[in-house]
């Protein structure tokens, strides 16, 4: 407890972050694609929720090979999303509401249509050649055996020069060469451009991949199943991030959160140790990597316990249960059966908002949006889904049904179906034809209906965020899991010297009773996920998928 109490106070530790996937948030002009004016139009919703920081997924000019994670011009807004004036108006409107904005920094790679890459591929002697990673082939094939994350080789042959370029994602996303100092200066420049405009920091896309191992050696056979682990944390990663801090970040009071894809928990601890001056927070993938419907609650709790221990006094966690690359949180970790969907979404919210770490809410989570009923591969848009289909089904390796089943459970488009605002056509997202089909359950699962209902998931989120804002113990208090092996209950305390809470969450359909240990006896109910709060007197009785926050004696 002393350890946590000693963690330094920073504005972003007390913040609640909301992630917007702009393509699917709100379409203001009826072209079927969400846009920045749409975001501005819906800020009241986020303000009523109590959001402090918005993370906006890429809004930059892009040919869209990976929905904007392939940037053609870092200083231009994607035309389908609007103009720079729309961006400025959006930022002004956020600031007026007391909200900050962080944007996506995608600098492991650019689009192959970025001017740098067009110059780079023009000639071996071009001054920009070395901005990317070019190699001669080996034995009539690619320079090494590296697979791309979405499938296929990580190398593409460029006919003009006869050399291959490296792309850890799609061929349209060539990797930048961070060993080139000029590349780094260009990146720092574009970061300053947005910080000077008033953004408050960055979510850093696959940031652990920026330093490549010297000589680009082949992966060993046992590394091929998880190439991201081999690509992450190259020898100069820490040095690059420290340089980025010295040259840019420390001059602004911003926040950074790195996508720690492929990074081990211990490496992630290093990246976020405040004494090292690298990242403020990192998204650790251990929780979301738990296999849907196979995971157990003790595994889930062990991961959270480990994250908390590793954060210790000098680190800080980013808490999240979903994002634009994951299935929906309620389908992954809750119970999306209609009878349990709302109760389980509330309990996941109770946990997310009471962990020691900055909570990140993904759009739609606050109304319990669930995985979508995809009928066929035609219903998917995602480049990963399409690559998987090509590589597995069209080549005859796996049956169509097996791959569809996997995509329904884990596909990224589950999180990308449009936001469900109301029961009007297309869930009020667009008056045109949405770029991705709206989940048909919008008729009964939508913001408008939940905003009117005090018993809704949305109302529970609002109350939780207000409570977290009012209670420093829920932000900075020490975390202790008091029963790590309980198969159905997650019971933990959050303590500051002057105030303490006990959180009890039932992750099962069965009613549970629980007697808390001495020293954690509830005095009053601070917040319950159900209208009928259980009594504070032990034993604690929890209906299926219910959760309660009790005050306990400090
Ligand atoms: C990150 C993004 C993902 C994207 C990939 C390549 O994982 O979250 O959406 O496809 O990086 O940029």
Coordinates of C-alpha atoms and ligand atoms in Angstrom, one line a residue:
X1 CA 0.0 0.0 0.0
X2 CA 2.8 2.4 0.8
X3 CA 4.2 1.7 -2.6
X4 CA 1.0 2.7 -4.5
X5 CA 0.4 5.7 -2.3
X6 CA 3.9 6.8 -3.3
X7 CA 3.2 6.8 -7.0
X8 CA 3.6 10.3 -8.4
X9 CA 0.4 12.2 -9.3
X10 CA 0.1 13.1 -13.0
X11 CA -3.1 14.4 -14.7
X12 CA -3.3 11.4 -17.0
X13 CA -3.3 8.9 -14.1
X14 CA -6.6 10.3 -12.9
X15 CA -8.1 10.6 -16.4
X16 CA -10.6 8.4 -18.1
X17 CA -9.9 7.9 -21.8
X18 CA -12.4 7.1 -24.5
X19 CA -11.2 5.6 -27.8
X20 CA -12.9 6.8 -31.0
X21 CA -12.6 4.9 -34.3
X22 CA -13.7 7.8 -36.5
X23 CA -14.8 5.7 -39.5
X24 CA -17.5 4.2 -37.3
X25 CA -18.4 6.9 -34.8
X26 CA -20.7 9.4 -36.5
X27 CA -21.3 10.3 -40.1
X28 CA -22.3 13.9 -40.5
X29 CA -22.7 14.0 -44.3
X30 CA -24.4 10.8 -45.3
X31 CA -21.6 9.2 -47.2
X32 CA -21.6 6.2 -45.0
X33 CA -18.2 7.0 -43.4
X34 CA -17.9 8.6 -40.0
X35 CA -16.1 12.0 -39.9
X36 CA -14.7 14.7 -37.6
X37 CA -17.8 16.8 -37.7
X38 CA -19.6 13.7 -36.6
X39 CA -17.2 13.5 -33.6
X40 CA -17.8 17.1 -32.8
X41 CA -21.6 16.6 -33.0
X42 CA -21.4 13.8 -30.4
X43 CA -19.2 15.4 -27.8
X44 CA -22.1 16.0 -25.5
X45 CA -22.4 12.2 -25.1
X46 CA -18.8 12.0 -24.0
X47 CA -19.1 14.9 -21.7
X48 CA -22.2 13.4 -20.0
X49 CA -20.2 10.2 -19.6
X50 CA -17.4 12.1 -17.8
X51 CA -14.6 11.5 -20.3
X52 CA -11.4 13.5 -19.8
X53 CA -9.3 12.3 -22.8
X54 CA -10.2 11.2 -26.3
X55 CA -7.9 8.9 -28.2
X56 CA -8.7 9.4 -31.9
X57 CA -7.6 6.6 -34.2
X58 CA -5.8 7.7 -37.4
X59 CA -7.4 10.7 -39.0
X60 CA -4.7 11.4 -41.5
X61 CA -4.6 11.3 -45.3
X62 CA -4.3 7.6 -46.3
X63 CA -5.2 5.3 -49.2
X64 CA -6.8 3.1 -46.6
X65 CA -5.1 -0.3 -47.1
X66 CA -5.4 -0.8 -43.3
X67 CA -8.1 1.8 -42.5
X68 CA -5.8 4.7 -41.9
X69 CA -2.9 2.8 -40.3
X70 CA -1.1 3.5 -43.6
X71 CA -0.5 7.2 -43.7
X72 CA 0.2 9.1 -46.9
X73 CA 0.5 12.5 -45.4
X74 CA 1.0 13.1 -41.7
X75 CA -0.1 16.8 -41.9
X76 CA -3.3 16.3 -43.8
X77 CA -6.7 15.1 -42.7
X78 CA -8.3 12.2 -44.6
X79 CA -10.7 13.8 -47.1
X80 CA -13.5 11.4 -46.1
X81 CA -13.1 12.6 -42.5
X82 CA -13.1 16.3 -43.4
X83 CA -10.5 19.1 -43.4
X84 CA -8.0 20.6 -41.1
X85 CA -10.5 23.3 -40.3
X86 CA -12.9 20.5 -39.1
X87 CA -10.0 19.1 -37.0
X88 CA -9.4 22.5 -35.4
X89 CA -13.0 23.0 -34.7
X90 CA -13.3 19.6 -33.1
X91 CA -10.2 20.2 -30.9
X92 CA -11.6 23.6 -29.9
X93 CA -15.0 22.0 -29.0
X94 CA -13.2 19.4 -26.9
X95 CA -11.1 21.9 -25.1
X96 CA -14.2 24.0 -24.4
X97 CA -15.6 20.9 -22.6
X98 CA -12.5 20.4 -20.6
X99 CA -11.5 17.3 -22.6
X100 CA -8.1 16.6 -24.1
X101 CA -7.2 14.8 -27.3
X102 CA -4.5 12.3 -28.0
X103 CA -3.9 11.1 -31.6
X104 CA -2.5 8.0 -33.1
X105 CA 1.2 8.1 -33.9
X106 CA 1.8 5.5 -36.7
X107 CA 5.5 5.7 -37.4
X108 CA 6.8 2.2 -37.6
X109 CA 5.6 2.4 -41.2
X110 CA 4.0 4.7 -43.6
X111 CA 1.8 4.1 -46.6
X112 CA 3.6 3.1 -49.8
X113 CA 2.0 6.2 -51.3
X114 CA 3.8 8.5 -48.8
X115 CA 6.1 10.9 -50.7
X116 CA 9.1 9.5 -48.8
X117 CA 8.4 6.0 -50.1
X118 CA 7.8 7.2 -53.6
X119 CA 11.1 8.9 -53.6
X120 CA 12.8 6.0 -51.8
X121 CA 11.7 3.5 -54.4
X122 CA 12.7 5.8 -57.3
X123 CA 16.4 4.8 -57.3
X124 CA 19.0 3.1 -55.2
X125 CA 20.9 6.4 -55.2
X126 CA 18.0 8.5 -54.1
X127 CA 18.7 10.4 -50.9
X128 CA 15.5 9.0 -49.4
X129 CA 16.4 5.4 -50.3
X130 CA 17.6 4.8 -46.8
X131 CA 14.3 6.0 -45.2
X132 CA 13.1 2.5 -45.6
X133 CA 14.6 -1.0 -45.3
X134 CA 15.8 -2.3 -48.6
X135 CA 17.8 -5.5 -49.1
X136 CA 18.9 -7.8 -51.9
X137 CA 17.1 -11.1 -52.1
X138 CA 18.8 -14.4 -51.0
X139 CA 18.9 -17.7 -52.9
X140 CA 16.3 -16.4 -55.4
X141 CA 13.8 -15.3 -52.7
X142 CA 13.2 -12.8 -49.9
X143 CA 16.2 -11.6 -47.8
X144 CA 15.0 -13.6 -44.8
X145 CA 12.1 -15.8 -43.6
X146 CA 10.2 -13.0 -41.7
X147 CA 6.4 -13.4 -42.0
X148 CA 4.2 -10.3 -42.1
X149 CA 1.8 -10.0 -39.1
X150 CA -1.3 -10.4 -41.3
X151 CA 0.2 -13.3 -43.3
X152 CA 2.5 -13.8 -46.2
X153 CA 6.1 -12.6 -46.4
X154 CA 7.3 -9.4 -44.8
X155 CA 9.2 -8.6 -48.0
X156 CA 8.0 -7.4 -51.3
X157 CA 10.2 -7.3 -54.4
X158 CA 10.4 -4.0 -56.2
X159 CA 10.9 -4.8 -59.9
X160 CA 12.5 -1.5 -60.8
X161 CA 15.6 -1.9 -58.5
X162 CA 15.4 -5.6 -58.0
X163 CA 15.6 -5.1 -54.3
X164 CA 13.0 -6.1 -51.6
X165 CA 11.5 -3.7 -49.0
X166 CA 10.5 -4.7 -45.5
X167 CA 6.8 -4.4 -44.3
X168 CA 5.9 -6.1 -41.1
X169 CA 2.2 -5.5 -42.0
X170 CA 0.8 -5.3 -45.5
X171 CA 2.9 -4.6 -48.6
X172 CA 1.2 -1.1 -48.6
X173 CA 2.8 -0.4 -45.2
X174 CA 6.6 -0.2 -45.7
X175 CA 8.6 0.0 -42.5
X176 CA 10.6 3.2 -41.8
X177 CA 14.3 2.8 -41.1
X178 CA 14.6 4.3 -37.6
X179 CA 18.4 3.8 -37.7
X180 CA 18.4 6.8 -40.1
X181 CA 18.7 9.9 -38.0
X182 CA 16.8 12.0 -40.6
X183 CA 13.8 9.7 -40.3
X184 CA 13.7 10.3 -36.6
X185 CA 14.0 14.0 -37.1
X186 CA 11.0 13.9 -39.5
X187 CA 9.0 12.0 -37.0
X188 CA 9.8 14.5 -34.2
X189 CA 8.8 17.3 -36.5
X190 CA 5.4 15.9 -37.2
X191 CA 4.9 15.2 -33.5
X192 CA 5.7 18.9 -32.8
X193 CA 3.3 19.9 -35.5
X194 CA 0.3 18.2 -33.8
X195 CA 1.4 19.1 -30.2
X196 CA 1.7 22.8 -31.2
X197 CA -1.8 22.5 -32.5
X198 CA -2.9 21.6 -29.0
X199 CA -3.2 17.8 -28.9
X200 CA -2.2 16.3 -25.6
X201 CA -0.1 13.3 -26.6
X202 CA -0.1 10.1 -28.6
X203 CA -1.1 6.5 -28.7
X204 CA 1.9 5.0 -30.4
X205 CA 1.1 2.3 -32.9
X206 CA 3.2 -0.9 -32.7
X207 CA 5.9 1.3 -31.2
X208 CA 8.0 -1.6 -30.0
X209 CA 8.7 -2.6 -33.6
X210 CA 10.7 0.5 -34.6
X211 CA 14.2 -0.9 -33.8
X212 CA 15.2 -3.8 -36.0
X213 CA 17.8 -6.3 -35.0
X214 CA 21.1 -5.7 -36.8
X215 CA 21.6 -8.0 -39.8
X216 CA 17.9 -8.9 -39.8
X217 CA 18.5 -12.6 -39.0
X218 CA 16.1 -15.4 -39.9
X219 CA 13.5 -16.3 -37.2
X220 CA 14.0 -19.7 -35.6
X221 CA 11.2 -22.2 -36.3
X222 CA 9.8 -21.8 -32.8
X223 CA 9.6 -18.0 -33.3
X224 CA 7.4 -18.2 -36.4
X225 CA 4.2 -18.8 -34.5
X226 CA 4.6 -15.4 -32.7
X227 CA 6.7 -13.3 -35.0
X228 CA 5.6 -10.1 -33.1
X229 CA 7.6 -11.3 -30.1
X230 CA 10.7 -11.4 -32.3
X231 CA 10.0 -8.0 -33.9
X232 CA 9.4 -6.2 -30.6
X233 CA 12.0 -4.5 -28.5
X234 CA 15.0 -4.3 -30.8
X235 CA 18.3 -3.2 -29.5
X236 CA 17.8 0.6 -29.9
X237 CA 14.1 0.8 -28.9
X238 CA 14.8 2.4 -25.5
X239 CA 17.4 4.8 -26.9
X240 CA 14.9 5.9 -29.6
X241 CA 12.2 6.6 -27.1
X242 CA 14.5 8.4 -24.8
X243 CA 15.7 10.6 -27.6
X244 CA 12.0 11.3 -28.6
X245 CA 11.4 12.4 -25.0
X246 CA 14.5 14.7 -24.9
X247 CA 13.7 16.2 -28.3
X248 CA 9.9 16.5 -28.1
X249 CA 7.8 15.1 -25.4
X250 CA 9.4 16.6 -22.3
X251 CA 8.7 20.1 -23.7
X252 CA 5.0 19.4 -23.6
X253 CA 2.7 18.3 -20.7
X254 CA 1.4 15.4 -22.8
X255 CA 0.7 11.7 -22.2
X256 CA 1.9 8.8 -24.2
X257 CA 0.6 5.2 -24.4
X258 CA 2.5 2.7 -26.5
X259 CA 0.9 -0.3 -28.1
X260 CA 3.1 -3.0 -26.6
X261 CA 2.3 -5.7 -29.2
X262 CA 4.7 -8.6 -28.9
X263 CA 6.2 -7.1 -25.7
X264 CA 6.6 -9.2 -22.5
X265 CA 5.2 -7.8 -19.3
X266 CA 8.8 -7.4 -18.0
X267 CA 9.8 -5.4 -21.1
X268 CA 6.7 -3.4 -20.8
X269 CA 7.6 -2.5 -17.2
X270 CA 10.9 -1.1 -18.5
X271 CA 9.3 0.9 -21.2
X272 CA 7.0 2.6 -18.7
X273 CA 9.4 3.1 -15.7
X274 CA 9.2 6.8 -15.2
X275 CA 12.8 7.0 -14.2
X276 CA 13.8 6.0 -17.7
X277 CA 11.9 8.7 -19.6
X278 CA 10.4 6.5 -22.3
X279 CA 6.6 6.0 -22.3
X280 CA 4.0 7.0 -19.7
X281 CA 1.9 3.8 -20.2
X282 CA 1.8 0.8 -22.5
X283 CA -1.1 -1.5 -23.6
X284 CA -0.1 -4.9 -22.3
X285 CA -1.8 -7.5 -24.5
X286 CA -1.9 -10.3 -22.0
X287 CA -5.6 -9.9 -21.1
X288 CA -7.0 -9.4 -24.6
X289 CA -4.8 -12.3 -25.8
X290 CA -6.8 -14.7 -23.5
X291 CA -8.7 -16.9 -25.9
X292 CA -12.5 -16.1 -26.0
X293 CA -14.6 -18.7 -24.1
X294 CA -11.4 -20.6 -23.1
X295 CA -10.1 -18.3 -20.5
X296 CA -10.6 -18.6 -16.7
X297 CA -11.1 -16.0 -14.1
X298 CA -8.0 -17.0 -12.1
X299 CA -6.0 -16.4 -15.3
X300 CA -7.6 -13.1 -15.8
X301 CA -6.9 -12.0 -12.2
X302 CA -3.3 -13.3 -12.3
X303 CA -2.6 -11.1 -15.3
X304 CA -4.1 -8.0 -13.6
X305 CA -2.1 -8.9 -10.4
X306 CA 1.1 -9.2 -12.4
X307 CA 0.5 -5.9 -14.2
X308 CA -0.1 -4.1 -10.9
X309 CA 3.0 -5.6 -9.3
X310 CA 5.2 -4.7 -12.3
X311 CA 3.9 -1.2 -12.4
X312 CA 4.9 -0.8 -8.8
X313 CA 5.8 2.7 -7.7
X314 CA 7.5 3.9 -10.9
X315 CA 5.2 2.7 -13.5
X316 CA 1.5 3.1 -14.4
X317 CA -0.9 0.8 -16.3
X318 CA -3.3 1.3 -19.1
X319 CA -6.4 -0.7 -18.3
X320 CA -8.5 -1.9 -21.3
X321 CA -10.7 -4.7 -22.3
X322 CA -11.1 -4.0 -26.0
X323 CA -10.1 -1.7 -28.8
X324 CA -10.5 -1.5 -32.6
X325 CA -8.4 -4.7 -33.1
X326 CA -10.3 -6.9 -30.6
X327 CA -13.6 -8.6 -30.3
X328 CA -16.1 -6.7 -28.2
X329 CA -15.4 -6.7 -24.5
X330 CA -18.8 -8.0 -23.5
X331 CA -18.5 -10.9 -25.9
X332 CA -14.9 -11.6 -24.9
X333 CA -15.0 -11.3 -21.2
X334 CA -18.6 -10.9 -20.3
X335 CA -21.6 -13.0 -21.3
X336 CA -23.4 -11.7 -24.4
X337 CA -26.4 -14.1 -24.0
X338 CA -29.3 -11.6 -24.0
X339 CA -30.2 -12.6 -20.4
X340 CA -26.8 -11.6 -19.1
X341 CA -25.4 -9.1 -21.6
X342 CA -26.3 -5.9 -19.7
X343 CA -25.4 -7.3 -16.3
X344 CA -22.1 -8.6 -17.4
X345 CA -21.2 -5.4 -19.3
X346 CA -21.9 -3.4 -16.1
X347 CA -19.6 -5.7 -14.1
X348 CA -16.8 -5.4 -16.6
X349 CA -17.2 -1.6 -16.3
X350 CA -17.1 -1.8 -12.5
X351 CA -13.7 -3.6 -12.8
X352 CA -12.3 -1.5 -15.6
X353 CA -13.1 1.7 -13.7
X354 CA -11.7 0.5 -10.3
X355 CA -8.3 -0.9 -11.3
X356 CA -5.0 0.9 -10.5
X357 CA -4.3 2.2 -14.0
X358 CA -5.8 4.7 -16.5
X359 CA -9.0 3.2 -17.9
X360 CA -9.5 3.2 -21.7
X361 CA -13.1 2.7 -22.8
X362 CA -13.6 1.7 -26.4
X363 CA -16.5 3.3 -28.3
X364 CA -19.7 1.4 -27.8
X365 CA -18.5 -0.5 -24.7
X366 CA -20.5 2.0 -22.6
X367 CA -23.7 0.6 -24.1
X368 CA -22.6 -3.0 -24.2
X369 CA -22.2 -3.3 -28.0
X370 CA -21.4 -6.9 -28.8
X371 CA -19.8 -8.9 -31.6
X372 CA -21.7 -8.8 -34.9
X373 CA -23.5 -11.6 -36.6
X374 CA -21.3 -11.9 -39.7
X375 CA -22.8 -14.4 -42.2
X376 CA -20.1 -14.7 -44.8
X377 CA -16.6 -13.4 -45.7
X378 CA -18.3 -10.6 -47.8
X379 CA -19.6 -9.1 -44.5
X380 CA -15.9 -8.3 -43.5
X381 CA -13.9 -5.4 -44.5
X382 CA -10.7 -5.9 -42.5
X383 CA -7.5 -6.5 -44.5
X384 CA -6.4 -9.1 -41.8
X385 CA -9.7 -11.0 -42.3
X386 CA -9.3 -10.9 -46.1
X387 CA -5.7 -12.0 -45.9
X388 CA -6.5 -14.9 -43.6
X389 CA -9.3 -16.0 -46.0
X390 CA -6.9 -15.9 -48.9
X391 CA -4.1 -17.7 -47.2
X392 CA -6.2 -20.3 -45.4
X393 CA -9.5 -20.9 -47.3
X394 CA -8.6 -20.1 -50.9
X395 CA -5.4 -22.1 -50.6
X396 CA -7.3 -25.1 -49.2
X397 CA -5.6 -25.2 -45.8
X398 CA -8.7 -24.7 -43.7
X399 CA -12.4 -24.9 -44.3
X400 CA -14.5 -21.8 -44.9
X401 CA -16.6 -22.6 -41.9
X402 CA -13.5 -22.9 -39.6
X403 CA -12.1 -19.6 -40.7
X404 CA -15.5 -17.9 -40.5
X405 CA -16.0 -19.2 -37.0
X406 CA -12.6 -17.9 -35.9
X407 CA -13.4 -14.5 -37.5
X408 CA -16.7 -14.3 -35.7
X409 CA -15.0 -14.9 -32.4
X410 CA -11.9 -12.8 -32.9
X411 CA -12.3 -10.7 -36.0
X412 CA -11.4 -7.0 -35.8
X413 CA -14.6 -5.9 -37.6
X414 CA -16.6 -6.9 -34.5
X415 CA -15.3 -3.7 -32.9
X416 CA -15.6 -1.6 -36.1
X417 CA -19.4 -1.9 -36.7
X418 CA -20.9 1.6 -36.5
X419 CA -21.7 3.2 -33.2
X420 CA -25.4 2.6 -32.2
X421 CA -26.8 6.0 -31.3
X422 CA -30.6 5.4 -31.7
X423 CA -33.3 3.1 -33.0
X424 CA -33.5 5.0 -36.3
X425 CA -32.2 3.4 -39.5
X426 CA -28.5 2.5 -39.3
X427 CA -28.6 3.2 -35.6
X428 CA -28.5 6.9 -36.3
X429 CA -24.9 6.5 -37.4
X430 CA -25.5 7.6 -41.0
X431 CA -28.3 8.5 -43.4
X432 CA -26.4 6.8 -46.2
X433 CA -25.2 3.3 -46.6
X434 CA -22.7 2.5 -43.8
X435 CA -19.2 1.4 -44.9
X436 CA -19.6 -1.6 -42.6
X437 CA -23.0 -3.1 -41.7
X438 CA -24.5 -1.9 -38.4
X439 CA -25.1 -4.6 -35.9
X440 CA -28.9 -5.3 -36.3
X441 CA -29.3 -5.2 -32.5
X442 CA -29.2 -1.4 -32.6
X443 CA -33.0 -1.4 -32.5
X444 CA -32.8 -2.2 -28.7
X445 CA -29.1 -1.5 -27.9
X446 CA -28.4 2.2 -28.4
X447 CA -27.3 5.4 -26.7
X448 CA -30.7 7.1 -26.9
X449 CA -32.5 4.3 -25.1
X450 CA -29.9 3.9 -22.4
X451 CA -29.6 7.7 -21.7
X452 CA -33.2 7.6 -20.6
X453 CA -32.8 4.6 -18.4
X454 CA -31.2 4.9 -14.9
X455 CA -30.7 1.2 -14.9
X456 CA -28.7 1.0 -18.1
X457 CA -25.1 0.1 -18.8
X458 CA -24.6 3.7 -19.8
X459 CA -26.0 5.1 -16.5
X460 CA -23.7 2.7 -14.6
X461 CA -20.6 4.0 -16.6
X462 CA -21.6 7.5 -15.7
X463 CA -21.9 6.7 -12.0
X464 CA -18.6 4.8 -12.0
X465 CA -16.7 7.6 -13.7
X466 CA -18.1 10.1 -11.3
X467 CA -17.1 7.9 -8.3
X468 CA -13.6 7.4 -9.6
X469 CA -13.3 11.2 -10.1
X470 CA -14.4 11.8 -6.5
X471 CA -12.3 9.2 -4.8
X472 CA -8.5 9.3 -5.1
X473 CA -8.3 5.9 -3.5
X474 CA -9.9 4.5 -6.7
X475 CA -7.1 6.1 -8.7
X476 CA -4.0 5.9 -6.6
X477 CA -5.0 3.4 -3.9
X478 CA -3.0 0.2 -3.5
X479 CA -4.5 -2.8 -5.3
X480 CA -4.8 -6.2 -3.6
X481 CA -6.6 -9.2 -5.0
X482 CA -7.8 -10.9 -1.8
X483 CA -8.8 -14.2 -3.4
X484 CA -6.8 -14.9 -6.6
X485 CA -7.9 -18.5 -7.0
X486 CA -11.7 -18.0 -6.6
X487 CA -13.1 -19.3 -9.9
X488 CA -16.1 -16.9 -10.1
X489 CA -15.5 -13.9 -8.0
X490 CA -13.0 -11.1 -8.4
X491 CA -12.6 -9.5 -5.0
X492 CA -10.0 -6.8 -4.4
X493 CA -9.3 -3.8 -2.3
X494 CA -8.0 -0.3 -3.2
X495 CA -6.5 1.5 -0.2
X496 CA -5.1 4.9 0.6
X497 CA -4.3 5.6 4.2
X498 CA -7.5 7.6 4.7
X499 CA -10.0 5.8 2.5
X500 CA -10.4 2.3 1.3
X501 CA -12.7 0.2 -0.9
X502 CA -13.6 -3.4 -1.5
X503 CA -14.8 -4.3 -5.0
X504 CA -16.6 -7.6 -5.4
X505 CA -17.5 -8.7 -8.9
X506 CA -19.3 -11.9 -9.9
X507 CA -18.1 -13.3 -13.2
X508 CA -20.6 -16.1 -13.4
X509 CA -24.3 -16.6 -13.9
X510 CA -24.6 -18.2 -10.4
X511 CA -25.5 -16.3 -7.3
X512 CA -22.5 -16.2 -4.9
X513 CA -21.9 -15.5 -1.3
X514 CA -18.6 -14.4 0.1
X515 CA -17.2 -13.5 3.5
X516 CA -14.5 -11.0 3.2
X517 CA -11.4 -11.5 5.4
X518 CA -11.0 -9.4 8.6
X519 CA -9.8 -5.9 7.7
X520 CA -11.9 -5.8 4.6
X521 CA -15.3 -5.7 6.1
X522 CA -17.7 -3.4 4.2
X523 CA -19.2 -0.5 6.0
X524 CA -21.4 1.0 3.3
X525 CA -22.2 0.4 -0.4
X526 CA -20.6 3.1 -2.6
X527 CA -22.0 1.8 -5.9
X528 CA -23.8 -1.2 -7.0
X529 CA -24.2 -2.5 -10.6
X530 CA -27.9 -3.4 -9.9
X531 CA -30.7 -1.3 -8.6
X532 CA -31.1 -3.5 -5.5
X533 CA -27.8 -3.2 -3.8
X534 CA -26.8 -6.0 -1.5
X535 CA -26.5 -5.2 2.2
X536 CA -23.0 -4.2 3.4
X537 CA -23.3 -6.7 6.3
X538 CA -21.4 -9.9 5.6
X539 CA -21.7 -12.3 3.9
X540 CA -21.7 -10.4 0.6
X541 CA -24.5 -11.8 -1.6
X542 CA -24.2 -11.3 -5.3
X543 CA -26.6 -12.3 -8.0
X544 CA -25.2 -13.6 -11.3
X545 CA -22.8 -11.1 -13.0
X546 CA -23.4 -8.4 -10.4
X547 CA -20.8 -6.2 -8.8
X548 CA -20.5 -3.9 -5.9
X549 CA -18.1 -1.3 -4.6
X550 CA -18.1 -1.1 -0.8
X551 CA -16.4 1.3 1.4
X552 CA -14.3 -0.4 4.1
X553 CA -12.4 0.9 7.0
X554 CA -9.0 2.3 5.9
Ligands
LIG1 C1 -1.8 -1.7 -34.7 C2 -3.2 -1.1 -35.0 C3 -3.8 -1.9 -36.1 C4 -3.0 -1.9 -37.3 C5 -1.5 -2.2 -37.1 C6 -0.6 -1.8 -38.2 O1 -1.8 -2.9 -34.2 O2 -3.9 -1.0 -33.8 O3 -5.1 -1.5 -36.3 O4 -3.5 -2.7 -38.3 O5 -1.0 -1.6 -35.9 O6 -0.5 -0.4 -38.2

